[in-house]
GROMACS .gro file of C-alpha atoms in nm:
model
  185
    1MET     CA    1  19.026   5.186  20.815
    2HIS     CA    2  19.224   4.932  20.594
    3LYS     CA    3  18.947   5.002  20.337
    4HIS     CA    4  18.932   5.304  20.287
    5GLN     CA    5  19.264   5.382  20.290
    6ALA     CA    6  19.317   5.072  20.027
    7THR     CA    7  18.985   5.291  19.860
    8PHE     CA    8  19.184   5.633  19.876
    9ALA     CA    9  19.511   5.497  19.685
   10ALA     CA   10  19.345   5.339  19.430
   11ARG     CA   11  19.231   5.666  19.315
   12GLU     CA   12  19.345   5.825  19.033
   13GLN     CA   13  19.644   6.111  19.137
   14LEU     CA   14  19.564   6.405  18.948
   15PRO     CA   15  19.940   6.515  18.825
   16LEU     CA   16  20.136   6.855  18.900
   17LEU     CA   17  20.090   7.073  18.625
   18THR     CA   18  20.312   7.329  18.511
   19TYR     CA   19  20.094   7.441  18.191
   20VAL     CA   20  20.361   7.400  17.933
   21THR     CA   21  20.323   7.304  17.533
   22GLY     CA   22  20.298   6.911  17.554
   23GLU     CA   23  20.126   6.835  17.830
   24MET     CA   24  19.763   6.658  17.903
   25HIS     CA   25  19.470   6.835  18.012
   26LEU     CA   26  19.129   6.716  18.051
   27TYR     CA   27  18.817   6.890  17.923
   28GLN     CA   28  18.431   6.680  17.939
   29GLY     CA   29  18.633   6.403  18.025
   30THR     CA   30  18.860   6.433  17.625
   31PRO     CA   31  19.245   6.509  17.727
   32HIS     CA   32  19.348   6.760  17.515
   33THR     CA   33  19.683   6.862  17.407
   34LEU     CA   34  19.799   7.204  17.574
   35ARG     CA   35  20.000   7.398  17.353
   36MET     CA   36  20.165   7.750  17.426
   37HIS     CA   37  20.170   8.046  17.182
   38PRO     CA   38  20.344   8.355  17.311
   39THR     CA   39  20.125   8.677  17.318
   40THR     CA   40  20.150   9.045  17.450
   41GLY     CA   41  19.810   9.058  17.526
   42PRO     CA   42  19.611   8.945  17.787
   43ALA     CA   43  19.619   8.488  17.861
   44LYS     CA   44  19.396   8.357  17.685
   45VAL     CA   45  19.286   7.964  17.590
   46VAL     CA   46  19.121   7.851  17.271
   47LEU     CA   47  18.923   7.517  17.194
   48GLN     CA   48  18.920   7.512  16.780
   49GLU     CA   49  19.132   7.232  16.695
   50PRO     CA   50  18.949   6.891  16.817
   51GLY     CA   51  19.230   6.706  17.066
   52TYR     CA   52  19.442   7.042  17.156
   53LEU     CA   53  19.424   7.352  17.401
   54ASP     CA   54  19.579   7.649  17.255
   55LEU     CA   55  19.694   7.891  17.587
   56HIS     CA   56  19.782   8.243  17.444
   57ALA     CA   57  20.008   8.386  17.713
   58PRO     CA   58  20.266   8.642  17.771
   59LEU     CA   59  20.631   8.434  17.791
   60THR     CA   60  20.700   8.565  18.107
   61SER     CA   61  20.403   8.484  18.250
   62THR     CA   62  20.431   8.237  18.550
   63THR     CA   63  20.309   7.898  18.589
   64ALA     CA   64  20.024   8.046  18.857
   65GLN     CA   65  19.911   8.287  18.563
   66ARG     CA   66  19.897   8.044  18.247
   67ALA     CA   67  19.712   7.780  18.558
   68GLN     CA   68  19.511   8.099  18.642
   69ALA     CA   69  19.360   8.174  18.287
   70LEU     CA   70  19.265   7.785  18.212
   71ALA     CA   71  19.062   7.776  18.506
   72HIS     CA   72  18.927   8.078  18.399
   73TRP     CA   73  18.836   7.918  18.041
   74TYR     CA   74  18.695   7.638  18.254
   75ARG     CA   75  18.475   7.822  18.466
   76GLN     CA   76  18.337   8.015  18.208
   77ARG     CA   77  18.279   7.658  18.000
   78LEU     CA   78  18.085   7.568  18.296
   79ARG     CA   79  17.911   7.889  18.347
   80GLU     CA   80  17.783   7.817  17.986
   81GLN     CA   81  17.657   7.435  18.041
   82LEU     CA   82  17.493   7.499  18.414
   83PRO     CA   83  17.155   7.652  18.255
   84ALA     CA   84  17.097   7.399  18.029
   85LEU     CA   85  17.187   7.140  18.306
   86LEU     CA   86  16.916   7.303  18.532
   87GLU     CA   87  16.668   7.333  18.273
   88LYS     CA   88  16.618   7.008  18.215
   89TRP     CA   89  16.686   6.837  18.510
   90GLN     CA   90  16.493   7.049  18.745
   91PRO     CA   91  16.179   6.979  18.608
   92ILE     CA   92  16.272   6.576  18.647
   93VAL     CA   93  16.362   6.642  18.990
   94GLY     CA   94  16.112   6.844  19.077
   95VAL     CA   95  16.237   7.065  19.240
   96GLN     CA   96  16.439   7.477  19.192
   97ALA     CA   97  16.767   7.611  19.315
   98ASN     CA   98  16.702   8.004  19.371
   99ALA     CA   99  17.120   8.037  19.259
  100TRP     CA  100  17.368   7.836  19.145
  101ALA     CA  101  17.784   7.859  19.188
  102ILE     CA  102  18.073   7.721  19.103
  103LYS     CA  103  18.362   7.710  19.324
  104GLN     CA  104  18.701   7.456  19.307
  105MET     CA  105  18.661   7.218  19.597
  106LYS     CA  106  18.920   6.955  19.728
  107THR     CA  107  18.695   6.725  19.894
  108ARG     CA  108  18.343   6.775  19.767
  109TRP     CA  109  18.185   6.756  19.309
  110GLY     CA  110  17.874   6.947  19.510
  111THR     CA  111  17.739   7.077  19.737
  112CYS     CA  112  17.395   7.180  19.935
  113ASN     CA  113  17.244   7.482  20.106
  114ILE     CA  114  16.858   7.397  20.160
  115GLN     CA  115  16.792   7.703  20.343
  116ALA     CA  116  16.882   7.930  20.065
  117ARG     CA  117  16.802   7.683  19.790
  118ARG     CA  118  17.141   7.744  19.677
  119ILE     CA  119  17.397   7.475  19.447
  120TRP     CA  120  17.767   7.496  19.467
  121LEU     CA  121  17.976   7.252  19.228
  122ASN     CA  122  18.334   7.194  19.181
  123LEU     CA  123  18.534   7.352  18.922
  124GLU     CA  124  18.729   7.051  18.824
  125LEU     CA  125  18.363   6.901  18.699
  126ILE     CA  126  18.411   7.045  18.339
  127LYS     CA  127  18.729   6.789  18.312
  128ARG     CA  128  18.549   6.502  18.353
  129PRO     CA  129  18.198   6.314  18.098
  130LEU     CA  130  17.955   6.526  18.057
  131PRO     CA  131  17.721   6.284  18.236
  132CYS     CA  132  17.935   6.319  18.564
  133LEU     CA  133  17.848   6.685  18.575
  134GLU     CA  134  17.481   6.612  18.528
  135TYR     CA  135  17.505   6.340  18.800
  136VAL     CA  136  17.671   6.591  19.070
  137VAL     CA  137  17.353   6.840  18.880
  138VAL     CA  138  17.058   6.602  19.016
  139HIS     CA  139  17.237   6.508  19.370
  140GLU     CA  140  17.233   6.781  19.471
  141LEU     CA  141  16.910   6.869  19.320
  142THR     CA  142  16.774   6.588  19.564
  143HIS     CA  143  16.876   6.711  19.839
  144LEU     CA  144  16.651   7.001  19.797
  145HIS     CA  145  16.416   6.706  19.848
  146GLU     CA  146  16.587   6.505  20.088
  147ARG     CA  147  16.840   6.618  20.329
  148TYR     CA  148  17.041   6.319  20.446
  149HIS     CA  149  17.240   6.019  20.183
  150ASN     CA  150  16.949   5.803  20.298
  151ALA     CA  151  16.723   5.509  20.174
  152HIS     CA  152  16.472   5.794  20.053
  153PHE     CA  153  16.765   6.017  19.888
  154TRP     CA  154  16.876   5.713  19.700
  155GLY     CA  155  16.538   5.553  19.593
  156LEU     CA  156  16.471   5.958  19.457
  157MET     CA  157  16.815   5.901  19.306
  158ASP     CA  158  16.707   5.570  19.113
  159ARG     CA  159  16.380   5.738  19.017
  160PHE     CA  160  16.587   6.084  18.898
  161MET     CA  161  16.882   5.923  18.694
  162PRO     CA  162  16.868   5.509  18.695
  163ASP     CA  163  17.231   5.501  18.630
  164TRP     CA  164  17.406   5.800  18.878
  165ARG     CA  165  17.597   5.468  18.961
  166GLN     CA  166  17.799   5.423  18.685
  167HIS     CA  167  17.857   5.834  18.727
  168LYS     CA  168  17.994   5.836  19.097
  169ALA     CA  169  18.193   5.575  19.051
  170GLU     CA  170  18.335   5.758  18.751
  171LEU     CA  171  18.400   6.075  18.952
  172ASN     CA  172  18.505   5.862  19.284
  173ARG     CA  173  18.816   5.751  19.077
  174VAL     CA  174  18.913   6.123  19.155
  175TYR     CA  175  19.134   6.196  19.413
  176LEU     CA  176  19.060   6.520  19.446
  177GLY     CA  177  19.293   6.643  19.746
  178SER     CA  178  19.546   6.726  19.510
  179ALA     CA  179  19.348   6.915  19.250
  180PRO     CA  180  19.612   7.166  19.152
  181GLY     CA  181  19.610   7.512  19.039
  182PRO     CA  182  19.373   7.876  19.205
  183ASP     CA  183  19.011   7.925  19.206
  184ALA     CA  184  19.055   8.150  18.929
  185CYS     CA  185  18.739   8.447  18.909
   0.00000   0.00000   0.00000
């Protein structure tokens, strides 16, 4: 029990975000400085200059509205990337997912509904390095071969993605329970 408590205590705590200029936000494992720009139109996020995320939002926007705009942008980026990742990994894993979806999860990076052959991926994955996202895609696809996290499952993971342990360790350093922001979109 103490071992588990120490493991959780050592995890990276996600900061409480207020979505103001100068704040750091991750995108694919790289920190970006947020720059707020007042606008009269709807809120939008732009990644133009390396190292910066530009959030255009009305001066009267609330923290929740700015968080929702950034979550919407993150969701769009993840939606754009997933089809190519599935196209890459489904032949390697030897299974086909019937559907995939994205949602904000507080305790999991992904999940798989074996009967429906549907995988769910945590929106927070777009903030982690791309190999971490690939690891979760492969992990969830592997559940279409083996439901349980047993020796057979991990043997399949070794075959499909030999370096999976390093990506799992990277994700295990993050404490999802404090993931801020609404599940927008």
